[in-house]
Coordinates of C-alpha atoms in Angstrom, one line a residue:
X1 CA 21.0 44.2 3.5
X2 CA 21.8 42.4 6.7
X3 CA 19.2 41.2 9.5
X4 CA 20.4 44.4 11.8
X5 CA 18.5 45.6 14.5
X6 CA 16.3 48.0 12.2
X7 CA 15.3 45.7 10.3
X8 CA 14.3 42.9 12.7
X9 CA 12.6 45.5 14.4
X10 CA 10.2 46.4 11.0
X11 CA 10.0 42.5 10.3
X12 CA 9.0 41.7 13.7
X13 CA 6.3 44.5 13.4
X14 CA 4.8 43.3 9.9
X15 CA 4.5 39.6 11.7
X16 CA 2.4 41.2 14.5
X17 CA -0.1 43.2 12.3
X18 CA -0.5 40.1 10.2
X19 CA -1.9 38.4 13.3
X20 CA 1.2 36.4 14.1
X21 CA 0.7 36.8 18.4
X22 CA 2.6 33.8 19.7
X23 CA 5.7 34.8 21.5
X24 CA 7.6 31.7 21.0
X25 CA 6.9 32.4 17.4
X26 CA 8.1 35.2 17.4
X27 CA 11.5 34.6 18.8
X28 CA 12.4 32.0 16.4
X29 CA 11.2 33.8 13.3
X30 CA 13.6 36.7 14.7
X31 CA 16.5 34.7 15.5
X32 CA 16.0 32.7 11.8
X33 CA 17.6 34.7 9.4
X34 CA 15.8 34.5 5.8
X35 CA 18.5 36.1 4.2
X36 CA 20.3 32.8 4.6
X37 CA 17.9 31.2 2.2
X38 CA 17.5 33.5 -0.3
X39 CA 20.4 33.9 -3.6
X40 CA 21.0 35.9 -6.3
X41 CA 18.5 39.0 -7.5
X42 CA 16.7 38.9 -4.4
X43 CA 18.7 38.9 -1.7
X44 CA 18.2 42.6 -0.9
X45 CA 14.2 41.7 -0.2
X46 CA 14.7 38.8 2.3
X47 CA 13.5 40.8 5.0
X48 CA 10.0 42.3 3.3
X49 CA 7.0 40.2 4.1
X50 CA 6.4 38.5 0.5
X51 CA 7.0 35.4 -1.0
X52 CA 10.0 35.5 -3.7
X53 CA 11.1 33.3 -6.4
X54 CA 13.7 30.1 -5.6
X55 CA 14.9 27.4 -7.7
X56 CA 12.8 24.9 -9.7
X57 CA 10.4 27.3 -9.8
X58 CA 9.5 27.4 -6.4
X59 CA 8.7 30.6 -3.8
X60 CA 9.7 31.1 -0.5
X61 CA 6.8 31.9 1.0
X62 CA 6.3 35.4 3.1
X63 CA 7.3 35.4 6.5
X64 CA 4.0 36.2 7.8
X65 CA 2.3 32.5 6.0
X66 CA 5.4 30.9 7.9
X67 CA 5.2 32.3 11.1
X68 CA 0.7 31.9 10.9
X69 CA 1.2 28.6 9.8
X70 CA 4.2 27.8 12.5
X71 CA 1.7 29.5 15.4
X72 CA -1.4 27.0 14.0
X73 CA 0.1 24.3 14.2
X74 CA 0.9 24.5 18.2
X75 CA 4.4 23.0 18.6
X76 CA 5.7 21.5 21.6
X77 CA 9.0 20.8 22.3
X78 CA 8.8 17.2 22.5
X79 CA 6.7 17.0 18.8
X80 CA 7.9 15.1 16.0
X81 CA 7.2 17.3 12.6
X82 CA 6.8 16.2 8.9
X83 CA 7.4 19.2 6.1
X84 CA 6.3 18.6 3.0
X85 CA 7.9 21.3 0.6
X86 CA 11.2 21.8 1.4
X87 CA 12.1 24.4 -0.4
X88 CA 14.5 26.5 0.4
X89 CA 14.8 25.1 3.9
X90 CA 13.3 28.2 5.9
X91 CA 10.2 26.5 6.8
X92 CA 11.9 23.6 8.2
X93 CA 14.5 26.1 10.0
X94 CA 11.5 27.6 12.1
X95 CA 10.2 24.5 12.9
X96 CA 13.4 23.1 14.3
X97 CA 13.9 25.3 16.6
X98 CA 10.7 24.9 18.1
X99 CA 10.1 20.9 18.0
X100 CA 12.2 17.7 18.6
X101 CA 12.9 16.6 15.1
X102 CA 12.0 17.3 12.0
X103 CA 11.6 15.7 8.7
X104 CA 11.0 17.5 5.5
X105 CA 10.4 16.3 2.2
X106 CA 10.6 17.8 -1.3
X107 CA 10.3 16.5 -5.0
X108 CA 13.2 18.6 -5.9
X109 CA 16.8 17.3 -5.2
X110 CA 18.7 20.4 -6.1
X111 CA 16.9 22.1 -3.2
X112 CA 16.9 19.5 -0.7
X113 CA 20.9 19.4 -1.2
X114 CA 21.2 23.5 -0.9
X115 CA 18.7 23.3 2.1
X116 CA 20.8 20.9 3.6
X117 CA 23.9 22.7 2.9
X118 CA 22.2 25.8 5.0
X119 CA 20.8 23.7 7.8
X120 CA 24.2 22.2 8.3
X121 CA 25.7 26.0 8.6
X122 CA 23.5 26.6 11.1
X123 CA 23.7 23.2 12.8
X124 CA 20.4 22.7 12.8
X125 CA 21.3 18.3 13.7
X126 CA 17.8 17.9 14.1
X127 CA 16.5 18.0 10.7
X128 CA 16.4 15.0 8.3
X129 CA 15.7 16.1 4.8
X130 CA 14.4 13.8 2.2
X131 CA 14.2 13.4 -1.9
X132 CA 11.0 12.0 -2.0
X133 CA 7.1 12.6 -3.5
X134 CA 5.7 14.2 -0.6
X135 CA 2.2 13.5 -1.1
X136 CA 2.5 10.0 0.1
X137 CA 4.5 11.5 3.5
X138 CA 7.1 9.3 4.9
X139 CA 5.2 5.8 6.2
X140 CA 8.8 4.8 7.7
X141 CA 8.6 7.5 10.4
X142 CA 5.3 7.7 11.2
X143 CA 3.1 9.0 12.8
X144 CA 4.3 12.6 13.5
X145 CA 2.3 14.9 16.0
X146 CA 2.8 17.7 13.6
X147 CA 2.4 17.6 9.8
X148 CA 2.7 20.7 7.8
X149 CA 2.6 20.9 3.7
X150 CA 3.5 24.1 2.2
X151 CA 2.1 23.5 -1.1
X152 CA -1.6 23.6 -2.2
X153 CA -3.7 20.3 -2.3
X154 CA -7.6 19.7 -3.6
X155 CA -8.6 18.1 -0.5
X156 CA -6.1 16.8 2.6
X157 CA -4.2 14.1 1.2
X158 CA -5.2 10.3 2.8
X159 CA -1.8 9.1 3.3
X160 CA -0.3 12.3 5.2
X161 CA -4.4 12.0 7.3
X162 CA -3.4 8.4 8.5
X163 CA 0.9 9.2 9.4
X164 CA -1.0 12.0 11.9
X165 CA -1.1 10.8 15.4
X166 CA -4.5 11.3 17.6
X167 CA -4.5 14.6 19.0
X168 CA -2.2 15.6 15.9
X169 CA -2.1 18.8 13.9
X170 CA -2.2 19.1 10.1
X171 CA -1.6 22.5 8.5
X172 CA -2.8 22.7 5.0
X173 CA -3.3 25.0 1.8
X174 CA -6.6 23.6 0.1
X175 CA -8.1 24.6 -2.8
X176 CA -8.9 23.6 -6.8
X177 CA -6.7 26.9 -8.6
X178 CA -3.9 29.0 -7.3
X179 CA -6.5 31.6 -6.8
X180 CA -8.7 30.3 -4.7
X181 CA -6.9 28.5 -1.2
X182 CA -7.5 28.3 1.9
X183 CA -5.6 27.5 4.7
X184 CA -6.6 24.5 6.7
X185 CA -6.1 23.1 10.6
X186 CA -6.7 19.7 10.4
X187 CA -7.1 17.9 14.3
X188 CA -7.0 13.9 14.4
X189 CA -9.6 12.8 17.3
X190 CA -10.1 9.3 17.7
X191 CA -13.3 9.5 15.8
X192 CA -12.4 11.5 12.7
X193 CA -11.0 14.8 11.9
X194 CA -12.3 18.1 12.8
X195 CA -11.4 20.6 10.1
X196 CA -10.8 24.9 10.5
X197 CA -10.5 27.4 7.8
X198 CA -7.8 29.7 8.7
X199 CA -7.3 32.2 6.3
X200 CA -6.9 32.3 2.0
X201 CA -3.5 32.3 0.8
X202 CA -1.5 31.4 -2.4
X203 CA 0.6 28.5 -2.7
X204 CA 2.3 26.5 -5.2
X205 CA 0.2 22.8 -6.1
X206 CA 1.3 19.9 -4.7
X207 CA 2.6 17.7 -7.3
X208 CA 3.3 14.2 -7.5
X209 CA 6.1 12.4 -8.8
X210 CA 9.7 13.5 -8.6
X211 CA 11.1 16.7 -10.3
X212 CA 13.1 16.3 -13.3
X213 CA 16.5 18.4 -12.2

């Protein structure tokens, strides 16, 4: 199945009744192809709104929790934006074409290198992608105005809190099992943090340490 004008046109639909409103959104999500990120067994589903199964046990989350959690986070076009959860690269892919640069980080080398491999087809030159534990964020090229983690703390992690600059946005899955999450906005004000509950969702934990692959 290719991205044809059918099924853009279906895809671009499912995003809307989800809630997803924001027209800048909505052009990059159409013009991002997810069948670029997807191999194998499950190619023929890239374009139905659920998350599938990737490499080292990862997902690819539904296009409707990337294009909710691209619209939350309120990119401009001068932002600097920190991923944590590379994945297979379609996140970061979104986000690039909507913000200055972008830095993602994942524990999992084999995806980072197959992520970069698709970021490079697509000459995407303003994405840095890291092998890293991304629960400790990337201190070297902080602060970002944008911070987005697509896997499922217990509480906001400190160290990705302090790289956010005032007036910065943090998008976040919290929650204690991978059946109870919730997806939180995090704003930095100069005084604290205001927090908003968006909506439940299901993500993979956050984990520290580097995967073994």
């Amino acid at each position: 199945m290719s991205f044809d004008a059918d099924a853009k046109m279906q895809f671009l639909f499912a995003l809307r009744s989800k809630g997803v409103t924001d027209n800048k959104v909505l052009s990059v999500m159409e013009r991002v192809d997810r069948g670029d990120f997807i191999q194998g067994y499950f190619t023929d589903r890239a374009y139905e709104d659920m998350p599938l199964p990737i490499a080292c046990g990862q997902t690819i989350s539904q296009p409707s929790v990337v294009a909710l959690m691209t619209q939350a986070l309120q990119i401009g076009p001068r932002d600097k934006v920190l991923e944590v959860g590379t994945g297979s690269g379609y996140q970061a892919a979104v986000l690039a074409l909507m913000a200055r640069r972008v830095y993602t980080v994942d524990r999992h080398r084999r995806l980072v290198r197959a992520a970069t491999k698709v970021f490079e087809k697509m000459e995407l030159n303003n994405i840095t992608a890291f092998t890293a534990d991304g629960s400790f964020g990337l201190p070297d090229q902080a602060p970002f105005d944008r911070i987005i983690v697509t896997a499922a703390a217990e509480d906001p992690p400190g160290p990705l809190l302090a790289q956010l600059k005032i007036g910065g946005i943090m998008v976040v899955p919290v929650g204690q099992s991978d059946t109870v999450q919730h997806l939180i906005r995090v704003t930095r004000h100069e005084d604290g943090f205001d927090y908003d509950e968006l909506r439940p969702v299901r993500f993979v934990p956050l984990v520290e340490g580097l995967g073994k692959d």
